[in-house]
């Protein structure tokens, strides 16, 4: 049986943007004379812009004010977004669930600017699409507010929804929201207690009650309007 609602993380879950974020972050750091630490990727995965800035300021001496820093980082990221690719299998599952009438939303710790740019880049836009960015909530992941906001917008009980996320931060937020939480990391690893850990799009299909390898029913492609 398919769920009533599925709420998706964006970076690393629906789209393969984590390498682009890392490249932009490295370029921005080097532009201000800071050598990126070797564990940068692990330290920033799933974390919102402000906590990342605080870490860079406190541990590596980043002197720019946050507003100047984030503009610099996004100026490096946005041109890269044009090359963005979907995570294999993820958008196909999204579109199949959409064809079945399942409520869905994209729930991200990224700023609205990045959410919109990424979804446009992979063609995942359509009238009425629900998205929750870091700008739409007071507290981002790992706190539950972003996923609870999505449940409110979709008009569903959080207990009837699935949260799908590739980061420990996001999976913790889904669990805190009281949702069935699927942890789909980029590389195999243990998830937080209570999460359903998967390692492939086929496993995702199984957990969401979809038949293995079955194409979605006919549906207007993302980005088109059907009256």
Short mmCIF file of C-alpha atoms in Angstrom, two decimals:
data_model
loop_
_atom_site.label_atom_id
_atom_site.label_comp_id
_atom_site.label_asym_id
_atom_site.label_seq_id
_atom_site.Cartn_x
_atom_site.Cartn_y
_atom_site.Cartn_z
CA UNK A 1 0.00 0.00 0.00
CA UNK A 2 1.35 3.40 -0.95
CA UNK A 3 1.62 6.04 1.79
CA UNK A 4 -0.62 9.09 2.12
CA UNK A 5 2.35 11.45 1.82
CA UNK A 6 6.06 11.41 1.09
CA UNK A 7 8.31 14.33 1.99
CA UNK A 8 11.67 14.44 0.26
CA UNK A 9 14.94 16.04 1.16
CA UNK A 10 16.47 17.70 -1.90
CA UNK A 11 20.29 17.89 -1.83
CA UNK A 12 21.70 14.40 -2.12
CA UNK A 13 18.28 12.72 -2.05
CA UNK A 14 16.38 13.96 -5.11
CA UNK A 15 19.32 15.64 -6.82
CA UNK A 16 23.02 14.84 -6.86
CA UNK A 17 23.99 18.29 -5.65
CA UNK A 18 26.28 17.51 -2.72
CA UNK A 19 29.43 17.47 -4.93
CA UNK A 20 28.43 20.86 -6.33
CA UNK A 21 27.87 22.30 -2.86
CA UNK A 22 31.25 21.01 -1.77
CA UNK A 23 32.96 22.44 -4.87
CA UNK A 24 31.34 25.82 -4.30
CA UNK A 25 32.26 25.79 -0.63
CA UNK A 26 35.88 24.88 -1.38
CA UNK A 27 36.11 27.62 -4.02
CA UNK A 28 34.61 30.19 -1.67
CA UNK A 29 36.99 29.21 1.14
CA UNK A 30 40.02 29.39 -1.10
CA UNK A 31 38.90 32.78 -2.38
CA UNK A 32 39.32 34.14 1.16
CA UNK A 33 42.58 32.32 1.80
CA UNK A 34 41.28 29.40 3.88
CA UNK A 35 42.37 25.84 3.09
CA UNK A 36 39.34 23.53 3.29
CA UNK A 37 39.67 20.73 5.88
CA UNK A 38 39.92 17.17 4.51
CA UNK A 39 36.70 16.13 6.26
CA UNK A 40 34.70 19.11 4.96
CA UNK A 41 32.10 16.97 3.20
CA UNK A 42 31.28 14.91 6.28
CA UNK A 43 31.12 18.00 8.49
CA UNK A 44 28.65 19.97 6.36
CA UNK A 45 26.42 17.20 4.93
CA UNK A 46 22.79 18.10 5.58
CA UNK A 47 23.68 21.16 7.67
CA UNK A 48 22.08 24.54 6.98
CA UNK A 49 24.11 27.56 5.86
CA UNK A 50 24.25 29.36 9.22
CA UNK A 51 25.69 26.49 11.33
CA UNK A 52 28.24 25.84 8.56
CA UNK A 53 29.22 29.51 8.66
CA UNK A 54 29.57 29.39 12.45
CA UNK A 55 31.87 26.38 12.19
CA UNK A 56 34.02 28.07 9.54
CA UNK A 57 34.15 31.30 11.53
CA UNK A 58 34.95 29.71 14.89
CA UNK A 59 37.35 26.97 13.75
CA UNK A 60 38.97 28.35 10.61
CA UNK A 61 38.90 32.09 11.13
CA UNK A 62 36.41 33.07 8.42
CA UNK A 63 36.20 36.83 8.87
CA UNK A 64 33.46 37.78 6.42
CA UNK A 65 30.02 38.67 7.81
CA UNK A 66 27.48 35.95 7.09
CA UNK A 67 25.61 37.94 4.43
CA UNK A 68 28.82 38.55 2.47
CA UNK A 69 29.96 34.96 2.89
CA UNK A 70 26.73 33.37 1.68
CA UNK A 71 26.60 35.60 -1.40
CA UNK A 72 30.17 34.54 -2.21
CA UNK A 73 29.33 30.85 -1.77
CA UNK A 74 26.14 31.04 -3.85
CA UNK A 75 27.94 32.97 -6.59
CA UNK A 76 30.15 29.91 -6.94
CA UNK A 77 27.24 27.44 -6.66
CA UNK A 78 24.58 28.85 -8.98
CA UNK A 79 26.57 28.48 -12.25
CA UNK A 80 27.30 24.87 -11.25
CA UNK A 81 23.57 24.19 -10.73
CA UNK A 82 23.09 24.26 -14.49
CA UNK A 83 24.99 20.94 -14.62
CA UNK A 84 22.93 19.32 -11.86
CA UNK A 85 21.70 15.75 -12.35
CA UNK A 86 18.94 13.88 -10.50
CA UNK A 87 19.90 11.14 -8.09
CA UNK A 88 19.37 7.94 -10.11
CA UNK A 89 15.87 6.60 -9.59
CA UNK A 90 14.65 9.27 -7.19
CA UNK A 91 12.68 11.55 -9.50
CA UNK A 92 11.18 8.53 -11.25
CA UNK A 93 9.78 7.43 -7.88
CA UNK A 94 8.58 10.99 -7.18
CA UNK A 95 6.73 11.11 -10.50
CA UNK A 96 5.19 7.68 -10.01
CA UNK A 97 3.87 8.64 -6.60
CA UNK A 98 2.54 11.87 -8.06
CA UNK A 99 0.67 9.91 -10.72
CA UNK A 100 -0.89 7.84 -7.93
CA UNK A 101 -2.11 10.97 -6.15
CA UNK A 102 0.25 10.73 -3.17
CA UNK A 103 0.85 14.06 -1.43
CA UNK A 104 4.48 15.12 -1.73
CA UNK A 105 6.74 18.02 -0.83
CA UNK A 106 10.43 18.85 -1.07
CA UNK A 107 11.80 19.68 2.39
CA UNK A 108 15.26 21.24 2.37
CA UNK A 109 17.77 22.85 4.70
CA UNK A 110 18.88 24.98 1.75
CA UNK A 111 17.83 28.56 1.11
CA UNK A 112 14.87 29.21 -1.18
CA UNK A 113 17.27 30.52 -3.84
CA UNK A 114 19.00 27.13 -4.01
CA UNK A 115 15.82 25.05 -3.78
CA UNK A 116 14.29 26.83 -6.75
CA UNK A 117 17.49 26.74 -8.82
CA UNK A 118 18.03 23.02 -8.22
CA UNK A 119 14.48 21.96 -8.97
CA UNK A 120 14.43 24.03 -12.15
CA UNK A 121 17.72 22.48 -13.24
CA UNK A 122 16.30 18.94 -13.12
CA UNK A 123 12.83 19.88 -14.41
CA UNK A 124 11.02 19.07 -11.18
CA UNK A 125 8.58 21.97 -11.16
CA UNK A 126 4.83 22.06 -11.67
CA UNK A 127 1.84 24.17 -10.55
CA UNK A 128 0.91 23.55 -6.94
CA UNK A 129 4.19 21.85 -6.03
CA UNK A 130 4.91 22.11 -2.31
CA UNK A 131 8.42 23.00 -1.14
CA UNK A 132 9.78 23.95 2.28
CA UNK A 133 13.11 25.78 2.38
CA UNK A 134 15.25 26.88 5.31
CA UNK A 135 13.76 30.35 4.85
CA UNK A 136 10.25 29.04 5.55
CA UNK A 137 10.86 27.84 9.11
CA UNK A 138 12.40 29.10 12.33
CA UNK A 139 14.39 25.95 13.08
CA UNK A 140 15.88 23.76 10.36
CA UNK A 141 16.81 20.10 10.47
CA UNK A 142 17.66 18.18 12.69
CA UNK A 143 14.67 19.75 14.45
CA UNK A 144 11.29 18.58 13.12
CA UNK A 145 9.80 21.91 12.01
CA UNK A 146 10.57 21.58 8.27
CA UNK A 147 8.88 18.17 7.97
CA UNK A 148 5.99 19.25 10.21
CA UNK A 149 5.52 22.30 7.98
CA UNK A 150 5.27 19.98 4.97
CA UNK A 151 2.66 17.85 6.74
CA UNK A 152 0.67 20.98 7.55
CA UNK A 153 0.78 22.16 3.94
CA UNK A 154 -0.25 18.72 2.68
CA UNK A 155 -3.02 18.38 5.24
CA UNK A 156 -1.83 15.02 6.56
CA UNK A 157 -1.02 13.60 9.97
CA UNK A 158 2.77 13.29 10.30
CA UNK A 159 2.28 9.68 11.41
CA UNK A 160 0.80 8.93 7.98
CA UNK A 161 3.80 10.33 6.11
CA UNK A 162 7.23 9.14 5.05
CA UNK A 163 10.32 11.35 5.22
CA UNK A 164 13.15 10.45 2.82
CA UNK A 165 16.60 11.90 3.49
CA UNK A 166 20.24 11.12 2.72
CA UNK A 167 21.79 12.77 5.80
CA UNK A 168 21.77 11.86 9.46
CA UNK A 169 20.64 15.42 10.15
CA UNK A 170 17.60 15.02 7.93
CA UNK A 171 16.74 11.54 9.15
CA UNK A 172 16.80 12.79 12.72
CA UNK A 173 14.37 15.56 11.72
CA UNK A 174 11.98 13.07 10.12
CA UNK A 175 12.03 10.85 13.20
CA UNK A 176 11.52 13.86 15.48
CA UNK A 177 8.47 14.79 13.39
CA UNK A 178 6.96 11.38 14.10
CA UNK A 179 7.20 10.24 10.47
CA UNK A 180 8.25 6.90 9.08
CA UNK A 181 11.75 7.85 8.06
CA UNK A 182 13.76 6.35 5.21
CA UNK A 183 17.49 7.00 5.45
CA UNK A 184 19.06 6.72 1.97
CA UNK A 185 22.72 7.76 2.37
CA UNK A 186 25.09 8.42 -0.50
CA UNK A 187 27.28 5.55 0.72
CA UNK A 188 26.24 2.64 2.96
CA UNK A 189 26.25 3.57 6.63
CA UNK A 190 24.24 3.06 9.78
CA UNK A 191 21.25 5.28 10.30
CA UNK A 192 19.72 6.74 13.46
CA UNK A 193 17.68 4.39 15.64
CA UNK A 194 14.18 4.00 14.25
CA UNK A 195 15.01 4.90 10.65
CA UNK A 196 14.57 2.50 7.73
CA UNK A 197 18.00 2.27 6.10
CA UNK A 198 18.15 1.62 2.34
CA UNK A 199 20.89 1.72 -0.27
CA UNK A 200 19.12 1.77 -3.64
CA UNK A 201 16.17 3.19 -5.53
CA UNK A 202 14.70 -0.33 -5.76
CA UNK A 203 14.71 -0.59 -1.97
CA UNK A 204 13.04 2.83 -1.87
CA UNK A 205 10.31 1.59 -4.21
CA UNK A 206 9.71 -1.42 -1.98
CA UNK A 207 9.45 0.66 1.19
CA UNK A 208 6.96 3.01 -0.50
CA UNK A 209 4.75 0.17 -1.72
CA UNK A 210 5.61 0.49 -5.41
CA UNK A 211 6.13 -2.48 -7.70
CA UNK A 212 9.79 -3.09 -8.59
CA UNK A 213 10.87 -1.54 -11.86
CA UNK A 214 7.39 -0.52 -13.00
CA UNK A 215 7.15 2.75 -14.91
CA UNK A 216 4.82 5.43 -13.68
CA UNK A 217 1.33 5.74 -15.14
CA UNK A 218 0.94 8.47 -17.79
CA UNK A 219 1.23 11.88 -16.23
CA UNK A 220 2.13 15.35 -17.49
CA UNK A 221 5.92 15.77 -17.21
CA UNK A 222 7.23 18.01 -14.46
CA UNK A 223 7.11 21.61 -15.54
CA UNK A 224 4.01 21.30 -17.72
CA UNK A 225 0.45 22.35 -16.95
CA UNK A 226 -2.59 20.16 -17.39
CA UNK A 227 -5.95 21.89 -16.96
#
